Coordinates of N, CA and C in Angstrom, one line a residue:
X9 N 0.8 -1.2 0.2 CA 0.2 -0.1 0.6 C 0.9 0.8 0.0
X10 N 0.2 2.9 -1.1 CA 1.6 3.0 -1.0 C 0.5 4.6 0.0
X11 N 1.6 5.2 0.3 CA 1.6 6.2 1.5 C 0.9 7.5 0.7
X12 N 0.1 7.2 -0.2 CA 0.3 8.7 -0.9 C 0.3 10.6 -0.5
X13 N -0.3 10.6 0.2 CA 0.0 11.9 0.8 C 0.9 12.4 1.2
X14 N 2.2 11.6 1.5 CA 2.9 11.3 1.9 C 3.8 11.8 0.4
X15 N 3.5 11.2 -0.3 CA 4.0 11.6 -2.3 C 3.7 12.6 -2.1
X16 N 2.7 13.2 -2.3 CA 2.5 15.0 -2.2 C 3.0 15.7 -2.0
X17 N 3.7 15.1 -1.3 CA 5.2 16.1 -0.6 C 5.9 17.1 -1.3
X18 N 6.5 17.6 -2.2 CA 7.0 18.3 -2.9 C 8.8 18.4 -2.3
X19 N 9.2 18.4 -0.6 CA 10.2 18.4 0.1 C 10.6 17.0 -0.7
X20 N 9.9 16.2 0.1 CA 9.8 14.5 -0.1 C 10.2 14.8 -1.5
X21 N 10.1 14.4 -1.8 CA 9.9 14.0 -4.0 C 11.5 14.5 -4.2
X22 N 11.2 16.5 -3.9 CA 12.8 16.7 -4.3 C 14.6 16.3 -3.2
X23 N 13.0 15.4 -1.7 CA 14.9 15.2 -1.3 C 14.7 13.5 -2.2
X24 N 13.9 12.5 -2.7 CA 14.2 11.5 -3.2 C 15.1 11.8 -4.4
X25 N 15.1 12.5 -4.9 CA 15.3 13.2 -5.8 C 17.5 13.4 -5.3
X26 N 17.5 13.9 -4.6 CA 18.8 14.6 -4.5 C 19.5 12.9 -3.8
X27 N 19.0 12.0 -3.3 CA 19.0 11.3 -2.8 C 19.6 10.7 -3.8
X28 N 19.0 10.3 -4.8 CA 19.3 9.4 -5.9 C 20.7 9.4 -6.9
X29 N 21.1 11.3 -6.4 CA 21.6 11.8 -7.7 C 23.3 11.7 -6.5
X30 N 22.8 11.4 -5.1 CA 24.3 10.9 -4.2 C 24.8 9.6 -4.9
X31 N 23.7 8.4 -4.5 CA 23.8 7.4 -4.9 C 24.9 6.9 -6.4
X32 N 24.4 8.3 -7.6 CA 25.0 7.6 -8.4 C 26.9 7.2 -8.7
X33 N 27.2 7.7 -6.7 CA 28.0 7.3 -7.3 C 28.5 5.4 -6.1
X34 N 27.8 4.8 -6.3 CA 27.2 3.8 -5.3 C 28.2 3.0 -6.3
X35 N 29.6 1.9 -6.0 CA 29.6 1.1 -7.1 C 29.4 -0.3 -7.5
X36 N 27.9 -0.5 -6.8 CA 27.0 -1.2 -7.5 C 26.7 -1.0 -8.6
X37 N 26.3 0.2 -8.6 CA 25.4 1.0 -10.0 C 26.4 1.4 -11.0
X38 N 27.2 0.9 -10.7 CA 27.9 2.0 -11.6 C 28.5 1.4 -13.3
X39 N 28.0 0.7 -13.1 CA 28.0 -0.5 -14.2 C 26.8 -0.1 -15.1
X40 N 25.7 0.4 -14.1 CA 23.8 0.7 -14.7 C 23.7 1.7 -15.7
X41 N 25.6 2.9 -15.5 CA 24.9 4.2 -15.5 C 25.8 4.4 -17.4
X42 N 26.7 3.5 -17.3 CA 27.6 4.2 -18.4 C 27.2 3.6 -19.7
X43 N 26.1 3.1 -19.7 CA 25.3 2.8 -21.8 C 24.7 3.3 -21.4
X44 N 23.9 4.8 -20.6 CA 23.1 5.5 -21.3 C 23.5 6.7 -20.7
X45 N 24.8 7.3 -20.0 CA 25.8 8.0 -20.3 C 25.9 8.5 -21.2
X46 N 26.0 6.7 -22.8 CA 27.3 6.8 -24.2 C 26.6 7.3 -24.8
X47 N 24.6 6.9 -24.3 CA 23.8 7.4 -25.5 C 23.2 8.6 -25.6
X48 N 23.6 9.3 -24.0 CA 22.9 11.0 -24.3 C 23.9 12.2 -24.6
X49 N 25.4 11.2 -24.3 CA 26.0 11.9 -24.8 C 26.0 12.2 -26.6
X50 N 25.6 11.0 -27.4 CA 25.7 11.0 -28.5 C 24.4 12.4 -28.5
X51 N 23.7 11.5 -28.3 CA 21.9 11.8 -28.6 C 22.4 13.7 -28.6
X52 N 23.0 14.0 -27.7 CA 22.6 15.2 -27.4 C 24.4 16.6 -28.0
X53 N 25.1 15.4 -28.2 CA 25.8 16.7 -28.4 C 25.3 15.9 -30.4
X54 N 24.9 15.3 -30.6 CA 24.4 15.2 -32.4 C 23.6 16.1 -32.4
X55 N 23.0 16.6 -31.7 CA 20.9 17.6 -32.0 C 22.0 18.8 -31.5
X56 N 22.5 19.3 -30.3 CA 23.3 20.6 -30.5 C 23.8 21.1 -31.8
X57 N 24.8 20.3 -32.1 CA 25.9 20.4 -34.0 C 24.3 20.2 -35.0
X58 N 23.6 19.5 -34.7 CA 23.0 19.2 -35.8 C 22.4 20.8 -35.8
X59 N 21.8 20.7 -35.0 CA 20.8 22.6 -34.5 C 21.2 23.6 -34.5
X60 N 22.6 23.6 -34.4 CA 23.5 25.0 -34.4 C 23.7 24.5 -35.7
X61 N 24.0 23.9 -36.8 CA 24.3 24.2 -38.6 C 22.5 24.8 -39.1
X62 N 21.4 23.8 -38.5 CA 20.6 24.3 -39.0 C 20.4 25.7 -39.5
X63 N 20.9 26.5 -38.1 CA 19.4 27.4 -37.7 C 21.4 28.6 -38.3
X64 N 22.2 27.8 -38.4 CA 23.2 29.2 -38.6 C 23.2 29.2 -40.7
X65 N 22.7 28.1 -40.4 CA 22.0 28.1 -42.6 C 21.2 28.9 -42.7
X66 N 20.3 28.6 -42.0 CA 18.9 29.3 -42.0 C 19.3 31.4 -41.9
X67 N 19.8 31.5 -41.2 CA 20.0 32.9 -41.3 C 21.1 33.1 -41.6
X68 N 22.6 32.8 -42.8 CA 22.6 33.3 -43.5 C 21.8 33.6 -44.8
X69 N 20.9 32.4 -45.0 CA 20.5 32.0 -46.6 C 18.9 33.4 -46.0
X70 N 18.8 33.7 -45.1 CA 17.2 34.6 -45.3 C 17.8 35.7 -43.5
X71 N 18.8 36.2 -43.6 CA 19.0 37.4 -42.9 C 20.4 37.6 -43.6
X72 N 19.4 39.5 -44.4 CA 20.5 39.9 -45.2 C 22.2 40.5 -44.3
X73 N 23.0 40.9 -45.2 CA 24.0 41.5 -44.0 C 23.8 43.3 -43.5
X74 N 22.7 43.3 -43.9 CA 22.2 44.5 -43.2 C 21.4 44.7 -41.8
X75 N 21.1 42.7 -42.0 CA 20.2 43.3 -40.7 C 21.1 42.1 -39.6
X76 N 22.1 42.2 -39.9 CA 23.2 41.2 -39.4 C 23.0 41.4 -37.8
X77 N 22.9 42.7 -37.5 CA 22.7 43.1 -35.7 C 21.3 41.8 -35.1
X78 N 20.5 41.6 -36.0 CA 19.5 40.2 -35.4 C 20.3 39.1 -35.2
X79 N 21.1 38.9 -35.3 CA 21.4 37.9 -34.5 C 21.9 37.4 -33.8
X80 N 21.6 38.6 -32.2 CA 22.4 38.3 -31.3 C 20.7 38.2 -30.6
X81 N 19.3 38.6 -31.7 CA 18.2 38.3 -30.9 C 18.2 36.0 -31.5
X82 N 18.5 35.9 -32.4 CA 18.0 34.7 -33.1 C 18.5 33.4 -31.7
X83 N 20.7 34.2 -31.9 CA 20.8 33.2 -31.5 C 19.8 33.1 -30.1
X84 N 20.1 33.8 -29.0 CA 19.6 32.7 -27.6 C 17.7 31.9 -28.1
X85 N 17.9 32.7 -29.0 CA 16.1 32.4 -29.3 C 16.6 30.4 -29.4
X86 N 17.4 30.7 -30.4 CA 17.8 28.6 -30.7 C 18.0 27.6 -29.8
X87 N 18.8 29.2 -28.3 CA 19.5 28.5 -27.7 C 17.8 27.3 -26.9
X88 N 17.6 29.1 -26.6 CA 15.9 28.8 -26.2 C 15.6 27.6 -26.8
X89 N 14.9 27.7 -27.4 CA 13.5 26.9 -28.3 C 14.5 25.5 -28.3
X90 N 15.9 25.3 -28.5 CA 16.3 23.8 -27.6 C 16.3 23.3 -27.4
X91 N 16.2 24.4 -25.5 CA 16.0 23.5 -24.6 C 14.7 23.2 -24.1
X92 N 13.3 24.2 -24.5 CA 12.5 24.0 -24.6 C 12.0 22.1 -25.2
X93 N 12.3 22.5 -27.0 CA 12.1 21.1 -27.4 C 12.7 19.7 -27.2
X94 N 14.1 20.3 -26.0 CA 14.7 18.9 -25.6 C 14.2 17.7 -25.2
X95 N 13.7 17.9 -24.4 CA 12.6 17.3 -23.3 C 11.4 16.0 -24.2
X96 N 10.8 16.4 -25.4 CA 9.3 16.5 -25.9 C 9.9 15.6 -27.4
X97 N 11.7 15.7 -27.4 CA 11.8 15.2 -28.8 C 13.3 14.4 -28.5
X98 N 14.9 14.6 -28.6 CA 15.4 13.7 -27.5 C 15.6 12.9 -26.7
X99 N 15.0 14.1 -25.8 CA 15.1 13.2 -24.1 C 14.0 12.0 -24.2
X100 N 13.2 11.7 -25.1 CA 12.1 10.6 -25.1 C 12.8 10.0 -26.4
X101 N 12.8 10.8 -26.8 CA 14.2 9.6 -27.8 C 15.3 8.8 -27.2
X102 N 15.4 9.5 -26.0 CA 17.1 8.2 -25.5 C 16.2 8.3 -24.8
X103 N 15.5 7.6 -23.7 CA 15.0 7.4 -22.8 C 14.0 5.7 -23.6
X104 N 13.1 5.7 -25.0 CA 13.3 5.4 -25.0 C 14.3 3.7 -25.8
X105 N 15.9 4.8 -26.3 CA 16.9 4.2 -26.2 C 16.9 3.0 -24.8
X106 N 17.6 4.4 -24.2 CA 17.5 3.7 -22.1 C 16.9 2.5 -22.5
X107 N 15.4 2.4 -22.2 CA 14.7 2.2 -21.3 C 14.8 0.8 -20.5
X108 N 16.1 -0.1 -21.8 CA 16.0 -1.5 -21.0 C 17.0 -1.1 -19.6
X109 N 17.8 0.0 -20.1 CA 18.6 -0.1 -19.3 C 18.2 0.3 -17.3
X110 N 17.7 1.6 -18.2 CA 16.9 2.4 -16.9 C 16.1 1.0 -15.5
X111 N 15.8 0.2 -16.5 CA 15.2 -1.5 -16.1 C 16.2 -2.0 -15.5
X112 N 17.1 -2.3 -15.8 CA 18.0 -2.2 -14.8 C 18.5 -1.8 -13.8
X113 N 18.9 -0.5 -13.8 CA 19.0 -0.1 -12.9 C 18.1 1.2 -12.0
X114 N 17.0 0.3 -11.7 CA 15.4 0.5 -11.2 C 16.0 -0.4 -10.2
X115 N 16.2 -1.6 -11.1 CA 15.5 -2.6 -10.7 C 16.8 -2.9 -9.2
X116 N 18.3 -2.6 -9.6 CA 19.0 -3.1 -8.2 C 19.1 -1.5 -7.3
X117 N 18.6 -0.7 -7.7 CA 18.6 0.3 -6.9 C 17.8 0.0 -5.9
X118 N 16.6 -0.8 -6.4 CA 15.5 -1.7 -5.3 C 16.5 -2.3 -4.6
X119 N 17.1 -3.2 -5.0 CA 17.5 -4.1 -4.4 C 17.9 -3.5 -3.3
X120 N 19.0 -2.3 -3.7 CA 20.7 -2.2 -2.8 C 19.8 -1.3 -1.6
X121 N 18.7 -0.6 -1.9 CA 17.8 -0.1 -1.1 C 17.1 -0.5 0.0
X122 N 16.5 -2.1 -1.0 CA 15.9 -2.6 0.4 C 16.5 -3.6 1.0
X123 N 17.4 -3.6 0.1 CA 18.7 -4.8 1.6 C 17.8 -6.2 0.3
X124 N 17.7 -6.3 -0.9 CA 16.8 -7.9 -1.0 C 15.4 -7.6 -0.7
X125 N 14.9 -7.1 0.2 CA 13.5 -7.8 0.7 C 12.8 -7.8 -0.2
X126 N 12.6 -6.5 -1.2 CA 11.3 -6.6 -2.5 C 11.6 -7.2 -2.5
X127 N 10.8 -7.9 -3.2 CA 10.2 -9.2 -5.0 C 10.2 -7.9 -6.6
X128 N 11.0 -8.6 -7.1 CA 10.4 -7.9 -8.3 C 9.0 -7.8 -8.6
X129 N 8.0 -7.5 -9.4 CA 6.6 -7.8 -9.7 C 7.1 -7.0 -11.4
X130 N 7.7 -8.4 -12.2 CA 7.7 -8.6 -13.6 C 6.3 -7.9 -13.6
X131 N 6.0 -6.8 -14.8 CA 4.9 -6.8 -16.2 C 5.0 -7.8 -16.9
X132 N 4.6 -8.4 -18.2 CA 4.9 -9.3 -19.7 C 5.4 -8.5 -20.1
X133 N 6.4 -8.3 -20.5 CA 6.9 -7.5 -22.0 C 5.9 -6.9 -23.1
X134 N 4.8 -7.1 -23.2 CA 3.9 -6.9 -23.7 C 3.4 -5.3 -23.7
X135 N 2.7 -5.7 -21.7 CA 2.6 -4.8 -21.1 C 3.3 -3.8 -21.9
X136 N 4.5 -4.1 -20.5 CA 5.7 -3.6 -21.3 C 5.9 -2.2 -22.0
X137 N 6.0 -2.2 -23.5 CA 6.0 -2.4 -24.7 C 5.0 -1.3 -24.9
X138 N 4.0 -1.9 -24.7 CA 2.3 -1.1 -25.1 C 2.3 0.4 -23.8
X139 N 3.0 -0.2 -23.2 CA 2.7 0.8 -22.0 C 3.7 2.5 -22.2
X140 N 4.8 1.6 -23.1 CA 5.6 3.1 -23.2 C 5.6 3.7 -24.2
X141 N 4.8 3.0 -25.1 CA 3.3 3.6 -26.5 C 2.9 4.7 -26.2
X142 N 2.1 4.0 -25.6 CA 0.7 4.7 -24.9 C 1.3 6.0 -23.7
X143 N 2.9 5.1 -23.4 CA 2.5 6.5 -22.2 C 3.9 8.2 -23.9
X144 N 4.5 8.1 -24.5 CA 4.6 8.6 -25.5 C 3.4 9.2 -25.8
X145 N 2.1 8.9 -26.3 CA 1.2 9.0 -27.1 C 0.6 10.0 -26.5
X146 N 0.6 9.6 -25.1 CA -0.4 10.5 -23.8 C 0.2 11.6 -24.2
X147 N 1.8 12.3 -24.1 CA 2.2 13.1 -24.3 C 2.5 13.6 -25.4
X148 N 3.2 13.5 -26.3 CA 2.4 13.9 -27.7 C 0.9 14.6 -28.3
X149 N 0.2 14.3 -27.9 CA -1.4 14.3 -28.8 C -0.7 15.4 -27.4
X150 N -0.6 16.1 -26.6 CA -1.1 17.4 -25.5 C 0.1 17.7 -25.5
X151 N 0.8 18.2 -26.9 CA 2.2 19.4 -27.2 C 1.7 19.8 -28.4
X152 N 0.8 19.7 -28.6 CA 0.5 20.5 -29.7 C -0.6 21.3 -29.5
X153 N -1.3 21.4 -28.5 CA -1.9 22.2 -28.0 C -1.7 23.6 -27.5
X154 N -0.8 23.2 -26.4 CA 0.3 24.1 -25.6 C 0.6 24.1 -26.4
X155 N 1.4 24.5 -27.6 CA 2.0 25.0 -28.6 C 1.0 26.1 -29.0
X156 N 0.0 25.5 -29.5 CA -1.5 26.5 -30.2 C -1.0 27.8 -29.0
X157 N -1.5 27.9 -28.1 CA -1.5 27.7 -27.3 C -0.6 29.7 -26.5
X158 N 0.4 29.5 -27.7 CA 1.6 30.6 -27.7 C 1.1 31.4 -28.2
X159 N -0.2 31.5 -29.6 CA -0.6 32.3 -31.2 C -1.3 32.8 -30.6
X160 N -2.6 32.0 -29.2 CA -3.6 32.8 -28.7 C -3.3 34.3 -28.1
X161 N -3.9 35.2 -28.0 CA -3.1 36.9 -27.7 C -3.7 36.3 -26.2
X162 N -3.5 37.0 -25.6 CA -3.5 37.2 -23.8 C -3.2 35.7 -23.4
X163 N -3.8 34.9 -23.7 CA -4.1 33.3 -23.7 C -1.6 33.3 -23.2
X164 N -1.2 33.3 -24.6 CA 0.3 33.0 -24.7 C 0.4 33.8 -23.3
X165 N -0.2 34.3 -22.9 CA 0.9 35.5 -21.3 C 1.2 34.0 -20.7
X166 N 0.4 33.1 -20.3 CA 0.2 31.8 -19.2 C 0.5 30.8 -19.9
X167 N 1.1 31.2 -21.1 CA 1.6 29.7 -22.6 C 2.8 29.1 -21.8
X168 N 3.6 30.0 -21.1 CA 5.0 29.2 -20.5 C 4.9 28.4 -19.1
X169 N 4.3 28.6 -18.1 CA 3.8 28.7 -17.1 C 2.5 26.8 -17.8
X170 N 1.4 27.2 -18.3 CA 1.6 25.7 -18.5 C 2.6 25.0 -19.4
X171 N 3.5 25.0 -20.5 CA 4.4 24.3 -20.6 C 5.1 23.9 -19.3
X172 N 5.8 24.7 -18.5 CA 6.9 24.4 -17.6 C 5.9 22.9 -17.0
X173 N 4.6 23.4 -16.4 CA 3.9 22.4 -15.6 C 4.0 20.8 -16.6
X174 N 3.1 20.9 -17.6 CA 3.2 19.7 -18.0 C 4.8 19.6 -18.8
X175 N 6.0 19.9 -19.2 CA 6.6 19.5 -18.8 C 7.0 19.0 -17.6
X176 N 7.0 19.5 -16.6 CA 7.5 18.3 -15.0 C 6.5 17.3 -15.2
X177 N 5.5 17.0 -15.4 CA 5.0 16.2 -15.0 C 5.3 15.5 -16.6
X178 N 5.4 15.4 -17.4 CA 5.6 14.3 -18.4 C 7.1 13.7 -18.7
X179 N 7.6 14.4 -17.8 CA 9.3 13.9 -16.8 C 9.3 12.9 -16.3
X180 N 7.8 13.6 -15.3 CA 7.9 12.7 -13.7 C 7.2 10.8 -14.1
X181 N 6.7 11.3 -15.8 CA 5.8 10.2 -16.0 C 6.8 9.2 -15.8
X182 N 7.9 10.2 -16.9 CA 9.0 9.0 -18.1 C 9.7 8.3 -16.4
X183 N 10.6 8.9 -15.7 CA 10.8 7.9 -14.7 C 10.6 7.4 -13.9
X184 N 9.2 7.7 -13.1 CA 7.8 7.1 -12.6 C 8.2 5.4 -13.2
X185 N 8.2 5.3 -14.3 CA 7.8 4.2 -15.1 C 8.2 3.4 -14.5
X186 N 10.0 3.8 -14.1 CA 10.2 3.0 -14.4 C 10.6 1.7 -12.9
X187 N 10.3 2.5 -11.6 CA 9.5 1.5 -10.6 C 8.3 1.3 -10.4
X188 N 7.7 2.1 -11.0 CA 6.1 1.6 -10.7 C 5.9 -0.3 -11.7
X189 N 6.4 0.2 -12.6 CA 6.1 -1.4 -13.8 C 7.3 -2.1 -12.1
X190 N 8.1 -2.2 -11.9 CA 9.3 -2.7 -10.5 C 8.0 -3.6 -10.0
X191 N 6.3 -2.6 -9.7 CA 5.8 -2.6 -8.9 C 4.4 -3.4 -9.6
X192 N 5.3 -3.8 -11.0 CA 3.7 -4.2 -11.3 C 2.8 -3.7 -11.8
X193 N 2.7 -2.6 -11.9 CA 1.5 -1.2 -12.0 C 1.0 -1.2 -13.9
X194 N 0.5 -1.6 -14.6 CA 0.9 -0.9 -15.9 C 0.7 0.8 -16.3
X195 N 0.5 1.1 -16.7 CA 0.0 3.2 -17.8 C -1.2 3.3 -16.9
X196 N -2.0 2.7 -17.2 CA -3.4 3.5 -16.4 C -3.1 3.4 -15.1
X197 N -2.7 2.1 -13.7 CA -2.4 2.5 -12.7 C -1.2 3.5 -12.5
X198 N -0.5 4.0 -13.0 CA 0.6 4.8 -13.0 C 0.2 6.5 -12.9
X199 N -1.1 6.2 -13.8 CA -1.7 7.8 -14.1 C -2.4 8.5 -12.9
X200 N -2.9 6.9 -12.5 CA -3.8 7.1 -11.2 C -2.9 7.9 -10.4
X201 N -1.8 6.4 -9.9 CA -0.8 6.9 -9.0 C -0.2 9.0 -9.2
X202 N -0.4 8.6 -10.4 CA 0.5 10.2 -10.1 C -0.6 11.4 -10.1
X203 N -1.6 11.1 -10.4 CA -2.8 12.3 -9.9 C -3.7 12.4 -8.2
X204 N -2.7 11.3 -8.3 CA -2.9 11.4 -6.2 C -2.0 12.0 -5.6
X205 N -0.8 11.7 -6.5 CA 1.0 12.6 -5.8 C 1.2 14.1 -6.6
X206 N 0.0 14.6 -7.0 CA 0.1 15.5 -8.4 C 1.7 16.6 -8.3
X207 N 1.5 17.1 -6.7 CA 2.4 17.8 -6.1 C 3.9 17.4 -6.1
X208 N 4.0 16.8 -5.3 CA 5.4 15.4 -5.4 C 5.5 15.2 -6.9
X209 N 4.3 14.9 -7.7 CA 5.5 14.5 -9.1 C 5.6 15.0 -10.4
X210 N 4.4 16.7 -9.9 CA 5.4 17.7 -10.3 C 6.9 18.1 -9.6
X211 N 6.7 18.2 -8.7 CA 8.5 18.9 -7.4 C 9.7 18.0 -8.9
X212 N 8.8 16.6 -8.7 CA 9.9 15.6 -8.6 C 10.4 15.7 -10.9
X213 N 9.7 16.2 -11.0 CA 9.8 16.1 -12.6 C 10.2 17.5 -12.9
X214 N 9.9 18.3 -12.4 CA 10.3 20.4 -12.5 C 12.0 20.2 -12.2
X215 N 13.0 19.2 -10.7 CA 13.9 19.9 -10.6 C 14.5 19.1 -11.8
X216 N 13.7 17.6 -12.7 CA 14.6 16.8 -13.5 C 14.7 17.3 -14.2
X217 N 13.5 18.0 -14.8 CA 13.5 18.6 -16.2 C 14.6 20.2 -16.2
X218 N 15.0 20.5 -15.2 CA 15.7 21.7 -15.1 C 16.9 21.3 -15.2
X219 N 17.8 19.8 -14.2 CA 18.7 19.2 -14.8 C 19.2 19.2 -16.5
X220 N 18.2 18.6 -16.8 CA 17.3 18.8 -18.3 C 18.5 19.5 -18.8
X221 N 18.1 20.7 -18.6 CA 18.8 21.8 -19.8 C 20.0 22.7 -19.0
X222 N 20.9 21.7 -18.1 CA 21.8 22.1 -18.4 C 22.9 20.7 -18.5
X223 N 24.2 21.6 -19.6 CA 25.4 21.1 -20.1 C 26.0 20.5 -18.7
X224 N 25.9 19.2 -19.5 CA 26.9 18.0 -19.0 C 25.5 17.1 -17.6
X225 N 25.5 18.0 -17.0 CA 24.4 17.8 -15.4 C 23.9 17.1 -16.1
X226 N 22.7 17.2 -17.5 CA 21.9 16.6 -18.2 C 22.5 15.2 -18.4
X227 N 23.5 14.9 -19.1 CA 24.6 13.3 -19.3 C 23.9 12.1 -18.0
X228 N 24.1 13.0 -16.7 CA 24.2 12.3 -15.8 C 22.2 12.6 -14.2
X229 N 21.9 13.0 -15.1 CA 20.4 13.6 -14.7 C 19.5 12.7 -15.1
X230 N 19.7 11.3 -16.4 CA 18.5 10.7 -16.2 C 18.2 9.6 -15.6
X231 N 19.7 8.7 -14.9 CA 19.9 8.6 -14.2 C 19.9 8.7 -13.1
X232 N 19.8 9.6 -12.0 CA 19.6 10.3 -10.8 C 18.2 10.0 -11.1
X233 N 17.9 10.6 -12.3 CA 16.4 10.2 -11.9 C 15.3 8.8 -11.2
X234 N 16.1 8.4 -12.1 CA 15.7 6.5 -12.1 C 16.1 6.3 -10.3
X235 N 17.0 6.6 -10.0 CA 17.2 6.0 -9.0 C 16.4 6.7 -7.5
X236 N 16.3 7.7 -8.1 CA 15.0 9.1 -7.0 C 14.3 9.1 -7.0
X237 N 13.1 8.3 -8.3 CA 11.8 8.0 -8.6 C 11.6 6.8 -7.7
X238 N 12.8 5.8 -7.5 CA 12.4 4.0 -7.4 C 13.0 4.3 -5.6
X239 N 13.6 5.9 -5.3 CA 13.9 5.9 -4.3 C 12.6 6.3 -3.2
X240 N 11.3 7.0 -4.1 CA 10.5 7.7 -3.9 C 8.7 6.1 -3.5
X241 N 9.4 5.5 -4.5 CA 8.4 4.9 -4.6 C 8.4 3.6 -4.0
X242 N 9.7 3.3 -3.2 CA 10.1 2.0 -1.8 C 9.6 2.8 -1.0
X243 N 10.4 4.3 -0.9 CA 9.6 5.0 0.4 C 8.1 4.8 0.8
X244 N 6.9 5.3 -0.6 CA 6.1 5.3 -0.4 C 5.0 3.7 0.6
X245 N 6.1 3.0 -0.5 CA 5.2 1.8 0.6 C 6.0 1.4 1.6
X246 N 6.8 2.2 2.5 CA 6.9 1.7 3.9 C 6.2 2.9 4.8
X247 N 6.1 1.1 5.5 CA 5.1 2.2 6.7 C 6.0 3.3 7.3
X248 N 5.8 4.9 7.6 CA 6.5 5.5 8.3 C 6.9 5.5 9.8
X249 N 8.5 5.7 9.8 CA 8.3 5.9 10.7 C 9.9 6.4 9.9
X250 N 10.7 7.0 11.9 CA 11.8 7.8 11.5 C 12.7 6.7 10.9
X251 N 13.1 5.3 11.5 CA 14.3 4.6 10.0 C 13.9 4.8 8.6
X252 N 12.7 4.9 8.5 CA 12.1 5.2 7.2 C 12.7 6.1 6.3
X253 N 13.6 7.3 7.2 CA 13.5 8.1 6.7 C 15.2 8.7 6.6
X254 N 16.1 7.5 6.6 CA 17.4 7.4 6.7 C 17.5 7.9 6.0
X255 N 18.9 8.3 5.3 CA 19.9 8.2 3.7 C 20.3 6.5 3.5
X256 N 19.7 6.5 2.5 CA 20.5 5.3 1.9 C 22.0 5.4 1.7
X257 N 22.2 3.6 1.4 CA 23.9 4.0 1.5 C 24.4 3.9 0.0

């Protein structure tokens, strides 16, 4: 039974993510970090280089020399756009590729923090696969309406806030899937869990999203989020006691 009121506490969720970041140095987790790290390095570097050269070519093609002063506006817009769409393109793609390794990382983390006392409840592979597709579809179907809000006068003033909240929700949905699937929870039940722990989930996803926008930090942020999400779910399954609040080794 999950302690859902506790999971709705933003400070509790952020604390779990911080513990996840600290566990990145755990000797028994290192081998589970290398392949996702390599995937992130390749995708983020490729995305940045491709985006840089594409924007540079567009600027030189459509901006005449006498308007070259616009470069100081266009380049910051490129970097901001790269950060905004990064999650919904390359982060989702990276997670899809790294999903098997993130699942192993979540399973190993659960073994470490529970002392091996928690039995893994595997979902059938087809439910996991179709759950991932449904999760990606759930997010992508909501991206276009949110983008359209930027074109509506007055409403576009709050569009960045709505986008930020949705991004935090989507990021949390991606990383919480691994520990929740370890508990045998399919996608519909995952959504219900998130709705009942809304503020904790948004806090967890928001801080993870911030880390994903930071160069260098984003290379290991996904792994920290998987570990932190696993700690979050595991803690909610424990009977609240002083012992359950001790830092993980």
